[in-house]
Coordinates of C-alpha atoms in Angstrom, one line a residue:
M3 CA 69.0 -22.0 46.3
S4 CA 71.4 -20.4 48.7
W5 CA 72.5 -22.2 51.9
K6 CA 70.4 -19.7 54.0
H7 CA 67.3 -20.3 52.0
L8 CA 67.8 -24.0 52.3
V9 CA 68.1 -23.7 56.1
I10 CA 64.8 -21.6 56.2
C11 CA 63.0 -24.3 54.2
L12 CA 64.3 -27.1 56.3
N13 CA 63.3 -25.3 59.5
F14 CA 59.9 -24.7 58.0
L15 CA 59.5 -28.5 57.5
V16 CA 60.6 -29.2 61.1
L17 CA 58.4 -26.6 62.6
S18 CA 55.4 -27.7 60.6
T19 CA 55.5 -31.1 62.3
F20 CA 54.9 -29.3 65.6
S21 CA 51.8 -27.3 64.6
S22 CA 48.8 -28.3 66.7
N23 CA 46.3 -26.6 64.5
A24 CA 47.3 -27.4 60.9
Q25 CA 47.7 -30.3 58.7
Q26 CA 51.3 -31.3 58.4
D27 CA 51.3 -31.6 54.6
V28 CA 49.8 -28.2 54.0
R29 CA 52.1 -25.2 53.3
P30 CA 50.1 -22.0 53.1
A31 CA 52.8 -19.7 52.0
T32 CA 56.5 -19.5 50.9
I33 CA 58.9 -16.7 51.7
N34 CA 61.8 -15.4 49.6
W35 CA 64.1 -13.0 51.3
G36 CA 65.9 -10.1 49.6
E37 CA 69.5 -9.1 50.3
E38 CA 70.7 -8.2 53.8
L39 CA 71.2 -4.4 54.1
R40 CA 72.7 -2.0 56.5
E41 CA 70.7 1.0 57.6
P42 CA 72.2 4.5 58.2
A43 CA 73.0 5.0 61.9
G44 CA 70.2 6.3 64.0
T45 CA 67.4 5.7 61.4
T46 CA 64.4 3.5 61.4
I47 CA 62.0 2.4 58.7
E48 CA 58.6 4.0 59.6
R49 CA 56.3 2.5 57.0
I50 CA 55.8 1.3 53.4
I51 CA 54.4 4.2 51.3
T52 CA 53.2 2.0 48.4
A53 CA 54.1 -1.4 47.0
G54 CA 53.3 -3.9 44.3
S55 CA 54.9 -6.6 42.2
W56 CA 57.2 -4.0 40.8
G57 CA 58.7 -3.1 44.2
A58 CA 58.1 -0.6 46.9
Y59 CA 58.7 3.0 48.2
V60 CA 59.6 3.2 51.8
L61 CA 59.8 6.0 54.3
R62 CA 62.8 6.2 56.7
R63 CA 63.3 8.7 59.4
K64 CA 66.0 9.9 61.7
T65 CA 65.0 11.7 64.9
G66 CA 67.0 14.9 65.3
N67 CA 67.6 17.4 68.0
T68 CA 67.3 21.2 68.4
F69 CA 70.3 21.7 66.2
T70 CA 70.1 19.0 63.5
G71 CA 66.3 18.6 63.2
E72 CA 64.6 15.6 61.8
Q73 CA 65.9 13.9 58.6
L74 CA 63.8 12.0 56.1
F75 CA 64.8 9.4 53.5
V76 CA 62.7 7.9 50.7
E77 CA 63.8 4.5 49.5
Q78 CA 63.0 2.6 46.3
Y79 CA 63.1 -1.3 46.2
D80 CA 62.6 -3.5 43.1
G81 CA 60.4 -6.5 42.9
R82 CA 63.1 -8.8 44.4
M83 CA 63.5 -6.5 47.4
H84 CA 66.9 -5.0 46.3
L85 CA 67.5 -1.4 47.3
K86 CA 67.7 0.7 44.1
R87 CA 67.9 4.2 45.6
S88 CA 67.9 6.0 49.0
Q89 CA 67.4 9.7 48.9
K90 CA 67.4 12.2 51.7
V91 CA 64.6 14.7 51.4
D92 CA 65.5 18.3 52.0
L93 CA 62.7 20.0 54.1
R94 CA 64.0 23.5 53.4
Y95 CA 62.6 25.7 50.8
K96 CA 64.3 29.0 49.9
G97 CA 66.1 28.8 53.2
K98 CA 62.9 28.2 55.3
K99 CA 62.6 25.0 57.3
R100 CA 59.3 23.2 56.9
E101 CA 57.7 20.5 59.1
F102 CA 57.1 17.1 57.6
E103 CA 53.4 16.1 57.5
D104 CA 53.1 13.0 55.2
L105 CA 54.3 11.2 52.1
I106 CA 51.5 9.8 49.9
W107 CA 51.0 8.0 46.7
S108 CA 48.4 9.5 44.4
N109 CA 47.7 8.9 40.7
G110 CA 51.0 7.1 40.2
K111 CA 53.1 9.8 41.9
L112 CA 54.7 10.5 45.1
Y113 CA 53.8 13.6 47.0
L114 CA 55.6 15.3 49.9
L115 CA 53.2 17.1 52.3
T116 CA 54.9 19.8 54.5
S117 CA 53.7 22.7 56.6
F118 CA 55.3 26.1 57.3
N119 CA 54.3 28.4 60.2
N120 CA 54.5 32.0 59.0
E121 CA 54.8 33.9 62.2
A122 CA 54.6 37.3 60.5
K123 CA 51.3 36.5 58.8
K124 CA 50.1 34.3 61.8
K125 CA 49.2 31.4 59.4
N126 CA 50.3 27.8 59.2
Y127 CA 50.4 26.6 55.5
L128 CA 50.2 23.1 54.2
F129 CA 51.9 22.3 50.9
A130 CA 52.0 19.4 48.4
Q131 CA 55.2 18.8 46.4
E132 CA 55.7 16.1 43.8
L133 CA 58.9 14.0 43.9
D134 CA 60.7 13.3 40.7
R135 CA 62.2 10.0 39.4
R136 CA 65.3 10.6 41.5
L137 CA 63.0 11.0 44.6
L138 CA 63.8 14.7 44.9
P139 CA 61.1 17.3 45.5
K140 CA 60.3 19.4 42.5
K141 CA 60.6 23.1 42.7
N142 CA 57.0 24.0 42.6
L143 CA 54.9 24.1 45.8
Q144 CA 51.2 23.8 45.8
L145 CA 49.2 25.3 48.7
I146 CA 46.5 22.9 49.8
G147 CA 45.6 24.2 53.3
E148 CA 46.1 27.1 55.7
I149 CA 45.2 27.8 59.4
D150 CA 45.2 31.1 61.3
T151 CA 47.5 30.8 64.3
R152 CA 47.9 32.9 67.4
D153 CA 51.6 32.3 67.9
K154 CA 54.4 29.9 66.9
F155 CA 53.5 27.4 69.7
R156 CA 49.9 27.0 68.4
E157 CA 50.4 26.0 64.8
G158 CA 47.3 23.9 64.2
V159 CA 47.2 20.4 62.8
F160 CA 46.3 19.1 59.4
D161 CA 44.8 15.6 58.7
V162 CA 44.6 13.9 55.4
A163 CA 42.2 11.1 54.2
V164 CA 42.1 9.4 50.8
S165 CA 39.0 7.8 49.2
R166 CA 38.8 4.0 48.7
D167 CA 39.5 4.3 45.0
S168 CA 42.3 6.9 45.6
S169 CA 40.5 9.4 43.3
K170 CA 39.7 12.0 46.0
L171 CA 41.8 13.5 48.8
L172 CA 40.4 15.3 51.9
V173 CA 42.4 17.9 53.9
Y174 CA 40.9 18.6 57.3
N175 CA 42.0 21.1 59.9
Q176 CA 40.5 22.8 62.9
L177 CA 40.0 26.6 62.8
P178 CA 40.5 29.0 65.7
F179 CA 37.7 29.4 68.1
K180 CA 37.0 30.9 71.5
K181 CA 36.5 28.9 74.7
N182 CA 32.9 27.7 75.2
E183 CA 32.0 28.6 71.6
P184 CA 31.2 26.1 68.8
E185 CA 34.3 24.5 67.2
R186 CA 35.1 25.4 63.6
F187 CA 37.0 23.4 61.0
A188 CA 37.9 23.5 57.3
L189 CA 37.3 20.9 54.7
R190 CA 39.1 20.9 51.4
V191 CA 38.6 18.1 48.8
Y192 CA 41.0 17.6 45.9
D193 CA 41.3 15.2 43.0
A194 CA 44.3 12.8 42.6
D195 CA 46.3 15.6 41.1
F196 CA 45.6 18.0 43.9
Q197 CA 43.3 20.1 41.9
E198 CA 40.7 21.7 44.3
I199 CA 37.1 20.4 43.9
W200 CA 35.5 22.3 46.8
M201 CA 36.3 23.8 50.2
Q202 CA 34.1 24.9 53.1
D203 CA 34.6 26.3 56.6
I204 CA 32.3 24.5 58.9
T205 CA 30.9 25.5 62.3
L206 CA 29.9 22.6 64.6
P207 CA 26.6 22.7 66.4
Y208 CA 28.4 21.8 69.7
G209 CA 30.4 23.7 72.2
D210 CA 34.0 23.4 73.0
G211 CA 34.8 20.2 74.9
N212 CA 31.5 18.5 74.1
F213 CA 32.5 17.0 70.8
S214 CA 35.5 15.0 69.4
I215 CA 36.0 13.7 65.9
E216 CA 37.0 10.1 65.6
E217 CA 37.4 9.6 61.8
Y218 CA 37.2 11.4 58.5
R219 CA 36.0 9.7 55.2
V220 CA 35.8 11.0 51.6
D221 CA 34.1 9.0 48.9
R222 CA 34.7 8.8 45.2
D223 CA 32.1 11.6 44.5
G224 CA 34.0 14.0 46.9
N225 CA 31.4 13.8 49.7
V226 CA 32.8 14.0 53.2
Y227 CA 31.7 12.1 56.3
L228 CA 32.9 12.8 59.9
L229 CA 32.4 10.3 62.7
G230 CA 32.3 12.0 66.0
V231 CA 31.3 11.6 69.7
I232 CA 29.0 14.0 71.5
Y233 CA 29.5 14.3 75.2
E234 CA 26.7 15.4 77.5
D235 CA 29.1 16.7 80.2
R236 CA 32.7 16.6 81.3
T237 CA 32.5 13.1 82.8
R238 CA 32.8 11.8 79.2
V239 CA 32.2 8.1 80.1
R240 CA 29.2 7.4 82.4
R241 CA 26.8 8.7 84.9
N242 CA 24.6 6.5 87.2
G243 CA 25.9 3.4 85.2
K244 CA 24.7 4.8 81.9
P245 CA 26.7 6.3 79.0
T246 CA 27.0 10.1 78.8
Y247 CA 27.9 10.2 75.1
N248 CA 26.5 9.4 71.7
Y249 CA 28.1 8.7 68.4
T250 CA 27.0 10.8 65.3
I251 CA 27.9 11.1 61.7
L252 CA 28.1 14.5 60.0
A253 CA 27.7 14.3 56.2
Y254 CA 28.7 17.1 53.8
T255 CA 27.6 16.5 50.3
D256 CA 27.0 18.4 47.0
K257 CA 30.4 20.0 47.3
G258 CA 29.8 20.9 51.0
E259 CA 26.6 22.8 50.3
R260 CA 24.4 20.3 52.1
A261 CA 25.0 19.2 55.7
Q262 CA 23.2 16.3 57.5
E263 CA 23.6 14.8 60.9
Y264 CA 22.8 11.2 61.9
R265 CA 22.6 10.4 65.6
I266 CA 23.4 6.9 66.7
D267 CA 21.5 6.2 70.0
L268 CA 21.8 2.8 71.7
E269 CA 20.1 4.0 74.9
D270 CA 21.7 2.2 77.8
Q271 CA 24.5 0.4 75.8
F272 CA 28.0 1.6 75.6
I273 CA 29.5 1.8 72.1
T274 CA 33.1 1.1 72.9
D275 CA 34.5 1.3 69.4
L276 CA 33.0 2.3 66.0
T277 CA 34.3 2.9 62.5
V278 CA 32.7 3.8 59.2
R279 CA 33.4 3.0 55.6
V280 CA 32.0 4.1 52.3
G281 CA 30.5 0.9 50.6
N282 CA 30.7 0.0 46.9
D283 CA 27.2 1.4 46.4
G284 CA 28.1 4.8 47.9
N285 CA 26.2 4.1 51.2
L286 CA 27.9 4.0 54.6
V287 CA 28.6 0.9 56.6
C288 CA 29.2 1.3 60.3
A289 CA 30.3 -1.4 62.6
G290 CA 32.0 -1.7 66.0
F291 CA 31.5 -3.1 69.5
Y292 CA 29.2 -2.5 72.4
S293 CA 29.2 -3.3 76.1
N294 CA 26.8 -3.5 79.1
K295 CA 29.4 -2.4 81.5
G296 CA 31.5 0.5 80.2
T297 CA 34.2 1.4 77.8
Y298 CA 36.9 -1.2 78.6
S299 CA 35.2 -4.4 77.6
I300 CA 33.0 -5.6 74.7
K301 CA 30.0 -8.0 74.7
G302 CA 29.1 -8.0 71.0
T303 CA 28.9 -6.1 67.8
C304 CA 27.0 -3.0 66.7
F305 CA 26.2 -2.8 63.0
F306 CA 24.1 -0.6 60.7
Q307 CA 24.0 0.9 57.2
L308 CA 23.3 4.5 56.3
D309 CA 21.4 5.1 53.0
V310 CA 22.9 8.4 51.8
N311 CA 19.9 9.0 49.4
T312 CA 17.0 8.4 51.8
K313 CA 19.1 9.6 54.8
E314 CA 17.8 6.6 56.8
I315 CA 19.8 4.2 59.1
V316 CA 18.9 0.6 58.2
H317 CA 19.8 -2.8 59.6
L318 CA 20.7 -1.4 63.0
N319 CA 21.5 -4.5 65.0
L320 CA 23.2 -5.2 68.4
M321 CA 24.4 -8.9 68.4
S322 CA 26.0 -10.4 71.5
F323 CA 28.9 -12.8 71.2
D324 CA 27.8 -16.3 72.3
F325 CA 28.8 -17.4 75.8
E326 CA 31.4 -20.0 74.6
F327 CA 33.2 -17.4 72.5
R328 CA 33.3 -14.9 75.5
T329 CA 34.8 -17.6 77.8
E330 CA 37.0 -19.5 75.3
Y331 CA 40.2 -20.9 76.9
M332 CA 39.0 -20.3 80.4
S333 CA 39.0 -23.0 83.0
E334 CA 35.8 -25.1 83.5
G335 CA 35.3 -23.9 87.0
R336 CA 35.4 -20.2 86.0
K337 CA 33.1 -20.9 83.1
D338 CA 30.5 -22.5 85.5
R339 CA 30.6 -19.4 87.8
L340 CA 30.2 -17.0 84.8
E341 CA 27.4 -19.1 83.3
R342 CA 25.5 -18.9 86.6
A343 CA 25.9 -15.2 86.7
E344 CA 24.6 -14.9 83.1
V345 CA 21.6 -17.1 83.8
Q346 CA 20.8 -14.9 86.9
G347 CA 21.1 -11.7 84.9
N348 CA 24.0 -10.4 86.9
T349 CA 25.3 -7.8 84.5
N350 CA 28.3 -6.9 86.7
R351 CA 29.6 -10.5 86.4
T352 CA 28.4 -11.3 82.9
P353 CA 31.6 -12.3 80.9
E354 CA 32.8 -9.7 78.3
L355 CA 36.0 -9.4 76.3
Y356 CA 38.6 -7.0 77.8
R357 CA 40.4 -4.2 76.2
Y358 CA 40.0 -5.0 72.5
S359 CA 40.9 -2.3 69.9
L360 CA 39.1 -2.3 66.6
D361 CA 41.8 -2.4 63.9
N362 CA 40.0 -3.0 60.6
L363 CA 36.6 -3.1 58.9
I364 CA 36.5 -5.1 55.7
L365 CA 33.4 -4.7 53.5
R366 CA 31.8 -7.8 52.0
S367 CA 30.5 -7.6 48.5
D368 CA 27.0 -8.4 49.6
G369 CA 26.8 -5.4 52.1
G370 CA 28.1 -7.3 55.2
A371 CA 31.3 -6.7 57.0
V372 CA 34.2 -8.4 58.7
L373 CA 35.6 -6.9 61.9
V374 CA 39.2 -7.4 63.1
A375 CA 40.3 -6.5 66.6
E376 CA 43.2 -7.2 68.9
Q377 CA 43.5 -7.1 72.6
Y378 CA 45.8 -4.3 73.4
Y379 CA 46.6 -2.5 76.7
V380 CA 49.5 -0.9 78.6
F381 CA 50.2 -1.1 82.3
Q382 CA 53.0 0.4 84.4
Q383 CA 55.0 -0.8 87.4
S384 CA 57.2 1.3 89.6
Y385 CA 60.2 0.2 91.6
R386 CA 62.0 2.1 94.3
Y387 CA 65.8 1.8 94.5
W388 CA 67.8 1.8 97.8
D389 CA 68.5 5.6 97.4
G390 CA 64.8 6.4 97.1
T391 CA 64.7 7.0 93.3
L392 CA 61.8 5.5 91.4
R393 CA 62.0 3.5 88.2
Y394 CA 58.9 3.1 86.0
D395 CA 58.5 0.2 83.5
N396 CA 55.8 0.1 80.9
F397 CA 54.4 -3.3 79.7
Y398 CA 52.9 -3.4 76.3
N399 CA 50.4 -6.2 75.7
Y400 CA 49.3 -7.3 72.2
N401 CA 47.3 -10.5 72.7
D402 CA 44.4 -12.4 71.1
I403 CA 43.0 -11.4 67.7
I404 CA 39.3 -11.8 67.1
V405 CA 37.6 -11.9 63.6
V406 CA 33.8 -11.3 63.4
N407 CA 32.0 -12.0 60.1
I408 CA 28.7 -10.0 60.0
Q409 CA 25.8 -10.6 57.5
P410 CA 24.2 -7.6 55.7
D411 CA 21.4 -7.6 58.3
G412 CA 23.8 -7.3 61.2
V413 CA 23.6 -10.9 62.3
I414 CA 26.9 -12.5 63.3
E415 CA 27.7 -15.3 60.9
W416 CA 30.7 -16.6 62.8
T417 CA 33.4 -15.4 65.2
T418 CA 37.0 -16.7 65.5
R419 CA 39.7 -16.0 68.1
I420 CA 43.4 -16.4 67.3
P421 CA 45.2 -17.1 70.6
K422 CA 48.3 -14.9 70.9
R423 CA 50.3 -13.5 73.8
Q424 CA 52.9 -10.7 73.3
E425 CA 54.0 -8.8 76.3
T426 CA 57.2 -6.6 76.1
M427 CA 58.6 -4.0 78.3
N428 CA 59.6 -0.4 77.5
D429 CA 59.7 -0.9 73.8
G430 CA 56.2 0.3 72.6
G431 CA 55.5 -3.1 71.3
Y432 CA 58.1 -2.7 68.5
Y433 CA 57.9 -6.4 67.3
S434 CA 54.4 -7.1 68.5
S435 CA 51.0 -7.1 66.9
Y436 CA 50.3 -8.6 63.4
A437 CA 50.1 -8.1 59.7
M438 CA 47.0 -9.1 57.7
A439 CA 46.3 -10.2 54.2
T440 CA 43.0 -11.0 52.4
V441 CA 43.5 -13.8 49.8
R442 CA 40.3 -14.6 48.0
D443 CA 37.8 -15.8 50.6
R444 CA 40.5 -16.3 53.3
F445 CA 42.3 -14.2 55.9
Y446 CA 45.9 -14.5 56.9
F447 CA 47.6 -13.1 60.0
V448 CA 51.3 -13.0 60.4
Y449 CA 52.9 -12.4 63.8
N450 CA 55.8 -13.3 66.1
D451 CA 55.2 -16.1 68.6
N452 CA 57.0 -18.2 71.2
S453 CA 58.3 -21.3 69.5
R454 CA 57.4 -23.4 72.6
N455 CA 53.8 -23.0 71.6
Y456 CA 54.5 -25.3 68.7
Q457 CA 56.5 -28.1 70.3
A458 CA 55.3 -31.6 69.8
N459 CA 54.3 -32.2 73.4
R460 CA 51.7 -29.5 73.3
N461 CA 48.9 -32.0 72.4
G462 CA 46.7 -29.3 71.1
N463 CA 46.4 -27.5 74.4
R464 CA 46.1 -23.8 73.7
R465 CA 44.8 -22.7 77.1
Y466 CA 48.3 -21.7 78.3
L467 CA 50.4 -19.6 75.9
Y468 CA 54.1 -19.0 76.2
N469 CA 54.8 -15.3 75.9
F470 CA 56.7 -13.7 73.0
N471 CA 58.9 -11.2 74.8
G472 CA 60.4 -9.3 71.8
R473 CA 63.4 -11.5 71.4
Y474 CA 64.0 -14.9 69.6
S475 CA 60.8 -16.3 68.2
V476 CA 59.0 -18.1 65.5
V477 CA 57.0 -16.3 62.8
V478 CA 53.7 -18.0 62.2
V479 CA 50.7 -17.4 59.9
S480 CA 47.1 -18.0 61.0
E481 CA 44.6 -18.8 58.4
I482 CA 40.9 -18.3 58.7
T483 CA 38.8 -19.9 56.1
R484 CA 35.4 -18.7 54.7
D485 CA 33.5 -20.6 57.3
G486 CA 35.6 -19.3 60.2
Q487 CA 37.9 -22.3 60.7
L488 CA 41.3 -21.5 62.1
N489 CA 44.6 -23.1 61.1
T490 CA 48.0 -21.9 62.4
F491 CA 51.3 -22.8 60.7
P492 CA 54.9 -21.9 61.7
L493 CA 56.8 -20.3 58.9
F494 CA 60.3 -19.7 60.1
T495 CA 62.3 -18.7 63.1
N496 CA 63.8 -15.3 63.3
R497 CA 67.3 -16.8 63.9
D498 CA 67.0 -18.4 60.5
A499 CA 66.4 -15.1 58.8
D500 CA 68.9 -13.2 60.9
V501 CA 66.3 -10.6 61.7
I502 CA 63.3 -10.1 63.9
T503 CA 60.1 -9.5 61.9
R504 CA 58.2 -6.2 62.5
P505 CA 54.6 -7.0 61.7
K506 CA 53.4 -3.4 61.9
I507 CA 55.6 -2.6 58.9
C508 CA 54.6 -5.5 56.8
R509 CA 51.7 -5.1 54.3
Q510 CA 49.8 -6.8 51.6
T511 CA 51.2 -5.8 48.2
G512 CA 49.2 -8.0 45.8
S513 CA 46.3 -10.4 45.6
R514 CA 48.4 -13.2 47.1
R515 CA 51.5 -11.5 48.3
M516 CA 52.7 -9.7 51.5
M517 CA 55.9 -7.6 51.9
V518 CA 57.6 -8.8 55.1
Y519 CA 60.2 -6.6 57.0
G520 CA 62.7 -7.6 59.7
E521 CA 65.8 -6.1 61.3
Q522 CA 68.5 -7.0 63.8
G523 CA 70.7 -4.2 65.1
R524 CA 71.5 -2.1 62.0
N525 CA 70.9 -5.0 59.6
Y526 CA 67.6 -5.3 57.9
R527 CA 65.9 -7.3 55.1
F528 CA 62.7 -7.3 53.1
A529 CA 61.0 -10.5 51.8
N530 CA 58.1 -11.5 49.6
L531 CA 55.6 -13.8 51.3
E532 CA 53.6 -15.7 48.6
F533 CA 50.3 -17.3 49.7
E534 CA 49.1 -20.5 48.0

């Protein structure tokens, strides 16, 4: 064991004695760091494309200017997180500059997706191009989408979605339409080798400005489902205290030949967030949050299933979080005032959770679901200097995580809140938020925290949290058991690893493994985090 690995292990043992939530003799995970590397100047790792026990492929980008343009690099790492190859990707083809759209892993191959705006033909084309073993694009381009464009400044946008089993791929793009006329879009479905299965041009039954698409899903049979919001008018939020919008699901089955719409009407309740997944049985599972007040807070969960055969919505259920969960970590005085308001039916003062963003919907094997959300918001402060000029600072807040376990009938089985405070300034929350792993019947959340939250004199008091401000910190893992119990363990300090962990980059790479990434200046490292 190297001296640095020994230091990390010793620090883990010291920190574990300060944990107020966990048993001192339990170690939920071990971490093994790869070599320390130095990144090319001006570049950043954007995401992990795909990873497993064999290693990983990683996307690196360098923002360019008018003259140099953007630069892309694909990097290959082995199972011990050693860099094997870093290859710059040439976006030119026969002298023509293309725009980068995506890099995806399909059927054991890497594909580069690029677009090219042909001004002469007034079309924007989307291409797929396989990368070879050297991570270089092969010569053949495959056309997988096109959009009519009016000029070079209106190129149109392509979106791509992959089925849960990775066997189908959906390419979606909006088609040109005139103002106040129904919107139009194109759907193209391919297999894992980009062989076209079907394509259709669709005209929405709604006018311009009255509809927006939230999500696209494609299932293993090539059926497409669009989750959208219908607005009654331009207010888009509320009128006379009631919502002026409805969620709807548009289903395109039988290779796009059959279309069906499913309206989701909760009358006076505000659906503040909703997502849809294709279940193991082929039916749709929809879950999200609702509010009595508006779109900035949540009172409970909205859950239902859509039977794609009978076309019926079943198990539609609104379930409020209990009062204790909505007021957790509040002072006793404030709880008493809110409880009186709740008993009196004072909707304006009834406690709700503020600014939670739905991040993940995990399907249970029995048809239920687990929702994961994080409190996220941004606020701005301005300062005026002596010479009259203004300075604007943006504060990025990534705070508590909530996990909600929902039974197949929509009833909440349990709710758990992970207390976390991360407020940073003018950095976009670069080192904030969390990474998540599902290991058997447990959930693990990895994030940066302030080490003072784990000092021995805390005595289990979690009401006040010291803020992680983007600098030196401790990396912790919060474990939620199958019955909703929370345990939090410090893992290591960022000083020990010589890097600051970026949770948004980390991802689960195996049944009990997570790939962890951190950087400090131009130095960076990957690690394997093994859960017990």
